[in-house]
mmCIF file of C-alpha atoms in Angstrom:
data_model
loop_
_atom_site.group_PDB
_atom_site.id
_atom_site.type_symbol
_atom_site.label_atom_id
_atom_site.label_comp_id
_atom_site.label_asym_id
_atom_site.label_seq_id
_atom_site.Cartn_x
_atom_site.Cartn_y
_atom_site.Cartn_z
ATOM 1 C CA MET A 224 73.407 120.656 68.009
ATOM 2 C CA ALA A 225 75.331 117.375 67.704
ATOM 3 C CA THR A 226 73.598 114.175 68.817
ATOM 4 C CA LEU A 227 75.064 112.779 72.025
ATOM 5 C CA PRO A 228 76.692 109.328 71.785
ATOM 6 C CA GLN A 229 74.633 106.528 73.319
ATOM 7 C CA ILE A 230 76.228 104.009 75.675
ATOM 8 C CA ALA A 231 75.227 101.003 77.767
ATOM 9 C CA VAL A 232 76.547 99.727 81.087
ATOM 10 C CA LEU A 233 76.813 95.963 81.456
ATOM 11 C CA GLY A 234 76.825 95.122 85.132
ATOM 12 C CA ALA A 235 74.740 96.223 88.087
ATOM 13 C CA GLY A 236 76.889 95.350 91.087
ATOM 14 C CA ILE A 237 78.450 97.337 93.906
ATOM 15 C CA PHE A 238 80.955 99.233 91.775
ATOM 16 C CA VAL A 239 78.351 100.244 89.193
ATOM 17 C CA LYS A 240 76.012 101.561 91.870
ATOM 18 C CA THR A 241 78.636 103.335 94.000
ATOM 19 C CA GLN A 242 81.114 104.545 91.349
ATOM 20 C CA TYR A 243 80.019 104.230 87.732
ATOM 21 C CA ILE A 244 76.578 105.807 88.060
ATOM 22 C CA PRO A 245 77.761 108.769 90.215
ATOM 23 C CA ARG A 246 80.864 109.375 88.084
ATOM 24 C CA LEU A 247 78.929 109.086 84.814
ATOM 25 C CA ALA A 248 76.392 111.534 86.255
ATOM 26 C CA GLU A 249 79.217 114.092 86.623
ATOM 27 C CA ILE A 250 79.747 114.015 82.839
ATOM 28 C CA SER A 251 76.139 113.337 81.789
ATOM 29 C CA HIS A 252 76.249 116.298 79.376
ATOM 30 C CA LEU A 253 78.672 114.320 77.188
ATOM 31 C CA PHE A 254 76.557 111.230 76.397
ATOM 32 C CA CYS A 255 73.223 109.433 76.732
ATOM 33 C CA LEU A 256 72.991 106.347 78.981
ATOM 34 C CA LYS A 257 70.543 104.096 77.145
ATOM 35 C CA TYR A 258 70.717 100.757 78.970
ATOM 36 C CA ILE A 259 71.917 99.030 82.110
ATOM 37 C CA TRP A 260 72.197 95.260 81.704
ATOM 38 C CA SER A 261 72.574 92.493 84.247
ATOM 39 C CA ARG A 262 72.141 88.730 84.268
ATOM 40 C CA SER A 263 68.999 89.108 86.399
ATOM 41 C CA GLU A 264 66.014 91.402 86.020
ATOM 42 C CA GLU A 265 66.072 92.248 89.728
ATOM 43 C CA SER A 266 69.689 93.397 89.641
ATOM 44 C CA SER A 267 69.204 95.455 86.485
ATOM 45 C CA ARG A 268 66.104 97.177 87.866
ATOM 46 C CA GLY A 269 67.913 97.987 91.122
ATOM 47 C CA ALA A 270 70.721 99.788 89.295
ATOM 48 C CA VAL A 271 68.333 101.537 86.891
ATOM 49 C CA GLU A 272 66.328 102.874 89.833
ATOM 50 C CA ILE A 273 69.491 104.590 91.114
ATOM 51 C CA ALA A 274 70.551 105.772 87.646
ATOM 52 C CA LYS A 275 67.158 107.313 86.817
ATOM 53 C CA GLN A 276 67.916 110.164 89.222
ATOM 54 C CA HIS A 277 70.520 111.328 86.691
ATOM 55 C CA PHE A 278 69.460 109.534 83.497
ATOM 56 C CA PRO A 279 65.627 109.487 83.416
ATOM 57 C CA GLY A 280 65.508 107.717 80.042
ATOM 58 C CA VAL A 281 67.720 104.738 80.969
ATOM 59 C CA GLU A 282 66.181 101.300 80.318
ATOM 60 C CA CYS A 283 66.598 97.840 81.907
ATOM 61 C CA LYS A 284 68.046 94.913 79.999
ATOM 62 C CA TRP A 285 68.752 91.475 81.440
ATOM 63 C CA GLY A 286 69.652 87.912 80.545
ATOM 64 C CA ASP A 287 70.693 86.511 77.168
ATOM 65 C CA GLN A 288 67.971 88.310 75.251
ATOM 66 C CA GLY A 289 68.867 91.650 76.809
ATOM 67 C CA LEU A 290 72.522 91.118 75.948
ATOM 68 C CA ASN A 291 71.625 90.282 72.347
ATOM 69 C CA ASP A 292 69.496 93.441 72.168
ATOM 70 C CA ILE A 293 72.511 95.515 73.187
ATOM 71 C CA VAL A 294 74.849 93.739 70.762
ATOM 72 C CA GLN A 295 72.428 94.328 67.900
ATOM 73 C CA ASP A 296 71.499 97.934 68.741
ATOM 74 C CA SER A 297 73.257 99.989 66.064
ATOM 75 C CA SER A 298 72.550 103.245 67.936
ATOM 76 C CA LEU A 299 75.000 102.255 70.701
ATOM 77 C CA ILE A 300 78.597 103.209 70.025
ATOM 78 C CA GLY A 301 80.079 102.618 73.474
ATOM 79 C CA THR A 302 79.709 100.109 76.305
ATOM 80 C CA ALA A 303 81.098 99.770 79.827
ATOM 81 C CA VAL A 304 81.645 96.176 80.946
ATOM 82 C CA VAL A 305 81.664 95.965 84.744
ATOM 83 C CA LEU A 306 81.193 92.261 85.459
ATOM 84 C CA ALA A 307 82.855 89.319 87.187
ATOM 85 C CA GLY A 308 86.485 89.056 86.094
ATOM 86 C CA GLN A 309 86.024 85.573 84.644
ATOM 87 C CA VAL A 310 83.390 86.651 82.076
ATOM 88 C CA GLN A 311 84.460 90.177 81.150
ATOM 89 C CA VAL A 312 86.777 89.293 78.272
ATOM 90 C CA ASP A 313 84.235 87.093 76.463
ATOM 91 C CA ILE A 314 81.495 89.713 76.698
ATOM 92 C CA SER A 315 83.878 92.522 75.722
ATOM 93 C CA LEU A 316 84.908 90.604 72.596
ATOM 94 C CA LYS A 317 81.268 89.958 71.694
ATOM 95 C CA LEU A 318 80.611 93.704 71.832
ATOM 96 C CA LEU A 319 83.804 94.554 69.944
ATOM 97 C CA LYS A 320 82.839 92.109 67.172
ATOM 98 C CA ALA A 321 79.571 94.045 66.889
ATOM 99 C CA GLY A 322 81.601 97.214 66.266
ATOM 100 C CA LYS A 323 81.075 98.787 69.684
ATOM 101 C CA HIS A 324 83.798 100.540 71.664
ATOM 102 C CA VAL A 325 84.372 98.970 75.088
ATOM 103 C CA ILE A 326 85.719 100.144 78.411
ATOM 104 C CA GLN A 327 86.149 97.059 80.592
ATOM 105 C CA GLU A 328 86.807 97.039 84.305
ATOM 106 C CA LYS A 329 90.107 95.691 85.586
ATOM 107 C CA PRO A 330 91.634 93.162 85.738
ATOM 108 C CA ALA A 331 92.181 93.024 81.977
ATOM 109 C CA ALA A 332 92.090 89.225 82.306
ATOM 110 C CA THR A 333 92.612 86.599 84.989
ATOM 111 C CA SER A 334 95.563 84.721 83.456
ATOM 112 C CA ILE A 335 98.328 84.990 80.852
ATOM 113 C CA PRO A 336 96.676 82.455 78.464
ATOM 114 C CA GLU A 337 93.441 84.472 78.578
ATOM 115 C CA ILE A 338 95.368 87.644 77.707
ATOM 116 C CA GLU A 339 97.079 85.963 74.756
ATOM 117 C CA THR A 340 93.795 84.589 73.400
ATOM 118 C CA ALA A 341 92.051 87.934 73.955
ATOM 119 C CA LEU A 342 94.714 89.920 72.090
ATOM 120 C CA ALA A 343 94.613 87.518 69.136
ATOM 121 C CA SER A 344 90.806 87.727 69.009
ATOM 122 C CA TYR A 345 90.862 91.522 69.273
ATOM 123 C CA LYS A 346 93.357 91.791 66.427
ATOM 124 C CA SER A 347 91.053 89.687 64.238
ATOM 125 C CA VAL A 348 88.020 91.940 64.846
ATOM 126 C CA CYS A 349 89.783 95.301 64.466
ATOM 127 C CA THR A 350 88.585 97.067 61.329
ATOM 128 C CA ASN A 351 91.618 99.335 61.705
ATOM 129 C CA PRO A 352 94.482 99.215 64.221
ATOM 130 C CA GLY A 353 92.978 100.061 67.614
ATOM 131 C CA LEU A 354 89.395 100.326 66.342
ATOM 132 C CA PRO A 355 86.964 99.621 67.824
ATOM 133 C CA ILE A 356 88.543 100.841 71.060
ATOM 134 C CA TRP A 357 89.106 98.308 73.838
ATOM 135 C CA ALA A 358 89.957 100.199 77.002
ATOM 136 C CA VAL A 359 90.649 98.816 80.462
ATOM 137 C CA ALA A 360 89.415 100.986 83.315
ATOM 138 C CA GLU A 361 92.576 101.245 85.419
ATOM 139 C CA ASN A 362 91.778 104.463 87.244
ATOM 140 C CA TYR A 363 95.179 104.741 88.991
ATOM 141 C CA ARG A 364 96.788 105.780 85.692
ATOM 142 C CA PHE A 365 94.359 108.708 85.591
ATOM 143 C CA GLU A 366 94.869 109.894 89.157
ATOM 144 C CA PRO A 367 96.568 113.331 89.118
ATOM 145 C CA ALA A 368 98.868 112.115 91.919
ATOM 146 C CA PHE A 369 100.505 109.578 89.612
ATOM 147 C CA VAL A 370 100.620 111.998 86.699
ATOM 148 C CA GLU A 371 102.484 114.455 88.945
ATOM 149 C CA SER A 372 104.745 111.847 90.565
ATOM 150 C CA LYS A 373 105.872 110.557 87.165
ATOM 151 C CA LYS A 374 107.052 114.083 86.299
ATOM 152 C CA LEU A 375 108.788 114.485 89.666
ATOM 153 C CA VAL A 376 110.605 111.144 89.334
ATOM 154 C CA ALA A 377 112.198 112.405 86.117
ATOM 155 C CA GLY A 378 113.880 115.147 88.168
ATOM 156 C CA VAL A 379 115.445 113.161 91.021
ATOM 157 C CA GLY A 380 118.455 111.896 89.092
ATOM 158 C CA ASP A 381 119.420 108.278 88.592
ATOM 159 C CA MET A 382 116.836 105.846 89.918
ATOM 160 C CA MET A 383 118.403 103.884 92.783
ATOM 161 C CA ASN A 384 115.567 101.910 94.381
ATOM 162 C CA VAL A 385 111.773 101.567 94.346
ATOM 163 C CA GLN A 386 109.547 100.499 97.235
ATOM 164 C CA VAL A 387 105.840 99.683 97.116
ATOM 165 C CA ILE A 388 104.299 98.781 100.487
ATOM 166 C CA ILE A 389 100.624 97.826 100.528
ATOM 167 C CA GLU A 390 98.538 96.949 103.576
ATOM 168 C CA GLY A 391 95.203 96.460 101.860
ATOM 169 C CA SER A 392 92.158 96.323 104.115
ATOM 170 C CA MET A 393 89.761 93.438 103.449
ATOM 171 C CA ASN A 394 87.426 92.214 106.174
ATOM 172 C CA SER A 395 83.763 91.331 106.643
ATOM 173 C CA SER A 396 82.779 95.019 106.772
ATOM 174 C CA ASN A 397 84.129 95.563 103.241
ATOM 175 C CA PRO A 398 81.352 95.226 100.617
ATOM 176 C CA TYR A 399 83.693 93.195 98.374
ATOM 177 C CA PHE A 400 84.622 90.683 101.109
ATOM 178 C CA SER A 401 81.926 88.196 100.043
ATOM 179 C CA SER A 402 82.443 88.730 96.295
ATOM 180 C CA SER A 403 82.347 85.163 94.948
ATOM 181 C CA TRP A 404 84.154 85.839 91.665
ATOM 182 C CA ARG A 405 87.130 87.404 93.446
ATOM 183 C CA ARG A 406 87.407 84.259 95.558
ATOM 184 C CA ASN A 407 87.098 81.828 92.659
ATOM 185 C CA PHE A 408 90.187 82.473 90.549
ATOM 186 C CA GLU A 409 93.881 82.032 91.202
ATOM 187 C CA GLY A 410 95.355 85.013 92.990
ATOM 188 C CA GLY A 411 92.076 86.143 94.547
ATOM 189 C CA PHE A 412 92.194 89.560 96.146
ATOM 190 C CA ILE A 413 95.955 89.855 95.532
ATOM 191 C CA LEU A 414 95.359 89.917 91.773
ATOM 192 C CA ASP A 415 92.130 91.935 91.804
ATOM 193 C CA MET A 416 93.466 94.626 94.161
ATOM 194 C CA GLY A 417 97.103 94.302 93.163
ATOM 195 C CA VAL A 418 96.707 95.412 89.549
ATOM 196 C CA HIS A 419 95.961 98.906 90.880
ATOM 197 C CA PHE A 420 99.225 99.057 92.790
ATOM 198 C CA ILE A 421 101.254 97.666 89.890
ATOM 199 C CA ALA A 422 99.647 100.274 87.621
ATOM 200 C CA GLY A 423 100.727 102.994 90.039
ATOM 201 C CA LEU A 424 104.263 101.558 90.141
ATOM 202 C CA ARG A 425 104.587 101.351 86.347
ATOM 203 C CA MET A 426 103.151 104.845 85.944
ATOM 204 C CA MET A 427 105.626 106.374 88.409
ATOM 205 C CA VAL A 428 108.805 104.726 87.147
ATOM 206 C CA GLY A 429 107.951 105.075 83.452
ATOM 207 C CA CYS A 430 109.409 101.705 82.466
ATOM 208 C CA GLU A 431 108.593 98.011 82.651
ATOM 209 C CA VAL A 432 109.205 95.368 85.318
ATOM 210 C CA THR A 433 111.321 92.669 83.662
ATOM 211 C CA SER A 434 111.780 89.993 86.341
ATOM 212 C CA VAL A 435 110.591 89.116 89.833
ATOM 213 C CA SER A 436 111.345 86.795 92.727
ATOM 214 C CA ALA A 437 108.553 86.433 95.260
ATOM 215 C CA ILE A 438 107.506 84.613 98.409
ATOM 216 C CA THR A 439 103.758 84.161 98.972
ATOM 217 C CA SER A 440 101.885 82.922 102.013
ATOM 218 C CA HIS A 441 98.392 82.452 103.400
ATOM 219 C CA THR A 442 97.557 83.572 106.935
ATOM 220 C CA ASP A 443 93.912 84.703 107.077
ATOM 221 C CA ARG A 444 91.785 81.624 106.341
ATOM 222 C CA THR A 445 88.702 83.785 105.685
ATOM 223 C CA LEU A 446 90.463 85.005 102.523
ATOM 224 C CA PRO A 447 91.494 83.031 99.425
ATOM 225 C CA PRO A 448 95.229 82.255 99.058
ATOM 226 C CA PRO A 449 97.594 83.937 98.955
ATOM 227 C CA ASP A 450 96.964 86.938 101.170
ATOM 228 C CA ILE A 451 100.626 87.990 101.468
ATOM 229 C CA ILE A 452 103.160 88.567 98.717
ATOM 230 C CA SER A 453 106.708 89.855 99.155
ATOM 231 C CA SER A 454 108.659 90.338 95.949
ATOM 232 C CA ASN A 455 111.936 91.683 94.707
ATOM 233 C CA PHE A 456 111.751 93.022 91.167
ATOM 234 C CA LYS A 457 114.013 94.439 88.494
ATOM 235 C CA LEU A 458 113.107 97.239 86.086
ATOM 236 C CA GLU A 459 114.257 97.453 82.482
ATOM 237 C CA ASN A 460 116.433 100.445 83.445
ATOM 238 C CA GLY A 461 118.391 98.131 85.769
ATOM 239 C CA CYS A 462 116.951 99.521 89.011
ATOM 240 C CA SER A 463 115.755 97.081 91.665
ATOM 241 C CA GLY A 464 112.809 97.354 94.006
ATOM 242 C CA VAL A 465 110.508 95.645 96.470
ATOM 243 C CA PHE A 466 106.753 95.070 96.297
ATOM 244 C CA VAL A 467 105.070 93.953 99.511
ATOM 245 C CA MET A 468 101.316 93.431 99.692
ATOM 246 C CA VAL A 469 99.421 92.203 102.733
ATOM 247 C CA VAL A 470 95.650 91.754 102.546
ATOM 248 C CA SER A 471 94.574 92.267 106.155
ATOM 249 C CA SER A 472 91.734 93.399 108.387
ATOM 250 C CA SER A 473 93.634 96.499 109.528
ATOM 251 C CA SER A 474 93.350 100.048 108.235
ATOM 252 C CA PRO A 475 95.052 100.421 104.841
ATOM 253 C CA LYS A 476 98.566 101.816 104.521
ATOM 254 C CA ILE A 477 99.630 102.289 100.904
ATOM 255 C CA ILE A 478 102.945 103.832 99.790
ATOM 256 C CA TRP A 479 104.949 104.058 96.563
ATOM 257 C CA ARG A 480 108.496 105.440 96.931
ATOM 258 C CA VAL A 481 111.154 106.087 94.291
ATOM 259 C CA VAL A 482 114.654 106.884 95.592
ATOM 260 C CA GLY A 483 116.893 108.816 93.201
ATOM 261 C CA SER A 484 120.439 110.136 93.369
ATOM 262 C CA LYS A 485 119.127 113.702 93.794
ATOM 263 C CA GLY A 486 115.978 113.144 95.821
ATOM 264 C CA THR A 487 113.020 110.902 96.607
ATOM 265 C CA VAL A 488 109.395 110.924 95.428
ATOM 266 C CA GLN A 489 106.702 109.348 97.588
ATOM 267 C CA VAL A 490 102.987 108.815 96.986
ATOM 268 C CA GLU A 491 100.931 107.883 100.038
ATOM 269 C CA ARG A 492 97.244 107.191 100.215
ATOM 270 C CA GLY A 493 95.505 109.260 102.874
ATOM 271 C CA LYS A 494 92.752 111.663 103.877
ATOM 272 C CA VAL A 495 92.841 115.466 104.115
ATOM 273 C CA ASP A 496 89.893 117.680 105.121
ATOM 274 C CA GLY A 497 87.550 114.723 104.876
ATOM 275 C CA LYS A 498 88.618 113.826 101.328
ATOM 276 C CA HIS A 499 90.357 110.574 100.424
ATOM 277 C CA GLY A 500 93.246 110.807 97.992
ATOM 278 C CA TYR A 501 97.038 110.777 97.666
ATOM 279 C CA LEU A 502 99.774 112.888 99.232
ATOM 280 C CA VAL A 503 102.651 113.378 96.783
ATOM 281 C CA SER A 504 105.929 114.367 98.483
ATOM 282 C CA LEU A 505 109.251 115.406 96.948
ATOM 283 C CA TYR A 506 112.240 115.084 99.280
ATOM 284 C CA SER A 507 115.187 117.001 97.841
ATOM 285 C CA ALA A 508 118.877 116.309 98.466
ATOM 286 C CA ASP A 509 119.105 119.319 100.831
ATOM 287 C CA GLY A 510 116.518 117.808 103.171
ATOM 288 C CA GLN A 511 113.571 119.943 102.075
ATOM 289 C CA CYS A 512 110.130 118.396 101.480
ATOM 290 C CA LYS A 513 107.313 119.724 99.305
ATOM 291 C CA SER A 514 103.950 117.976 99.399
ATOM 292 C CA THR A 515 100.705 118.212 97.438
ATOM 293 C CA PHE A 516 97.429 116.415 98.177
ATOM 294 C CA HIS A 517 95.270 115.143 95.311
ATOM 295 C CA PRO A 518 91.723 113.893 96.048
ATOM 296 C CA PHE A 519 90.592 110.759 94.195
ATOM 297 C CA CYS A 520 89.231 111.464 90.707
ATOM 298 C CA GLY A 521 90.631 108.647 88.549
ATOM 299 C CA VAL A 522 87.300 106.983 87.716
ATOM 300 C CA HIS A 523 85.852 110.338 86.618
ATOM 301 C CA GLU A 524 88.904 111.059 84.457
ATOM 302 C CA GLU A 525 89.090 107.639 82.771
ATOM 303 C CA LEU A 526 85.388 107.706 81.860
ATOM 304 C CA LYS A 527 85.676 111.261 80.529
ATOM 305 C CA PHE A 528 88.625 110.243 78.331
ATOM 306 C CA PHE A 529 86.726 107.181 77.066
ATOM 307 C CA ILE A 530 83.688 109.243 76.026
ATOM 308 C CA HIS A 531 86.003 111.716 74.277
ATOM 309 C CA ASP A 532 87.816 108.882 72.500
ATOM 310 C CA ILE A 533 84.702 107.138 71.178
ATOM 311 C CA VAL A 534 83.299 110.414 69.855
ATOM 312 C CA GLN A 535 86.581 111.287 68.138
ATOM 313 C CA ALA A 536 87.062 107.751 66.801
ATOM 314 C CA ASN A 537 83.621 107.864 65.195
ATOM 315 C CA LEU A 538 84.345 111.261 63.651
ATOM 316 C CA LYS A 539 87.889 110.612 62.443
ATOM 317 C CA GLY A 540 87.883 106.838 61.889
ATOM 318 C CA ASN A 541 91.129 105.460 60.442
ATOM 319 C CA GLY A 542 94.267 106.556 62.211
ATOM 320 C CA TYR A 543 92.641 107.806 65.411
ATOM 321 C CA GLU A 544 94.725 106.854 68.451
ATOM 322 C CA ALA A 545 92.851 106.468 71.715
ATOM 323 C CA GLU A 546 94.261 107.407 75.144
ATOM 324 C CA PRO A 547 97.143 104.935 75.648
ATOM 325 C CA ARG A 548 96.803 104.818 79.448
ATOM 326 C CA SER A 549 93.576 102.840 79.140
ATOM 327 C CA SER A 550 94.588 100.432 76.381
ATOM 328 C CA PHE A 551 93.935 96.722 76.930
ATOM 329 C CA VAL A 552 97.674 96.095 76.558
ATOM 330 C CA GLU A 553 98.445 98.395 79.508
ATOM 331 C CA GLY A 554 95.992 96.464 81.668
ATOM 332 C CA ALA A 555 97.504 93.196 80.438
ATOM 333 C CA ARG A 556 100.979 94.353 81.500
ATOM 334 C CA ASP A 557 99.722 95.019 85.040
ATOM 335 C CA VAL A 558 98.331 91.478 85.225
ATOM 336 C CA ALA A 559 101.551 90.021 83.774
ATOM 337 C CA VAL A 560 103.655 91.451 86.613
ATOM 338 C CA LEU A 561 101.384 90.002 89.292
ATOM 339 C CA GLU A 562 101.104 86.672 87.481
ATOM 340 C CA ALA A 563 104.919 86.464 87.457
ATOM 341 C CA MET A 564 105.012 87.195 91.196
ATOM 342 C CA LEU A 565 102.373 84.545 91.911
ATOM 343 C CA GLU A 566 104.232 82.008 89.744
ATOM 344 C CA SER A 567 107.492 82.763 91.518
ATOM 345 C CA GLY A 568 105.773 82.423 94.888
ATOM 346 C CA SER A 569 104.360 79.036 93.930
ATOM 347 C CA LYS A 570 107.922 77.924 93.086
ATOM 348 C CA GLY A 571 109.489 79.101 96.337
ATOM 349 C CA GLY A 572 110.940 82.363 95.056
ATOM 350 C CA THR A 573 112.390 81.227 91.723
ATOM 351 C CA LEU A 574 113.317 84.121 89.409
ATOM 352 C CA VAL A 575 110.541 84.582 86.824
ATOM 353 C CA ASN A 576 110.673 86.819 83.772
ATOM 354 C CA VAL A 577 107.584 88.962 83.236
ATOM 355 C CA LYS A 578 105.656 88.106 80.087
ATOM 356 C CA LYS A 579 105.950 90.903 77.504
ATOM 357 C CA PHE A 580 102.900 92.297 75.693
#
């Protein structure tokens, strides 16, 4: 029987406890979770206590010494970096330099200069193109709703217009409301939450956003600025669209809509039979509508693909191509679109070209 690959999770916050540990438990037959690391012993032990229900052999690591232990442990082939956005890239690169595959939580980075530096550093440590693997955990690209909608968009004729309308709920009852790192970088919740919605947009339309013109504003003083962004954008296929995102205290309303010459495809976040997910609707030219509901499963899928990739990369070595949906470059392109919108907003709506990666 083949030995299971060993991985470590770096981070012990809300998302690790509520998503990573449960989702990793669903695929626990594919790997061995060896360590959970955090900056503090208390935080690490708290996450390990939860994880031990599914991974009885998992160990605590914390602080600089614990991080060095993980870097130097040759038995580890994969790591999940789920930390504050400002420190993720540096720690990911440290692990990559040690030859370990990395799946890093979004955002890929917090600025364009950080992306450029990160890509140059990654290129210098790659033993072969794309190895070790640096994945960004953008679960929207793995949601079946967006996989299906991309296929449906291809069948609605010429793309005429795209609309993305986001009313993202963020108030004191949300566990991420007090997250200090999300409040302490430019763009705040707009960037941290917005990369998901840009990923969904890019997945559906199947091409890149080339330029934007945006107006930003700040209404809710309990949130970092901006909390509203309204942008026109142009796709490389010539189609135009609108992206509106409001971070508010109300219930979320989230819609992506692609209007074609032969029909319209819409993805709407919702709840059916107690399950949260996405309703994908195809409106045909004759007025008919066909809808399918897909419960959330993107985190499960992205982690399953990552485990598969690191096993295959270790077996096949040179020439192995990892799942492109989770590449660092894909995550960087999501950030680049939002960074262009934020730049345009800071300049009163000036047209800004999206940085290409």
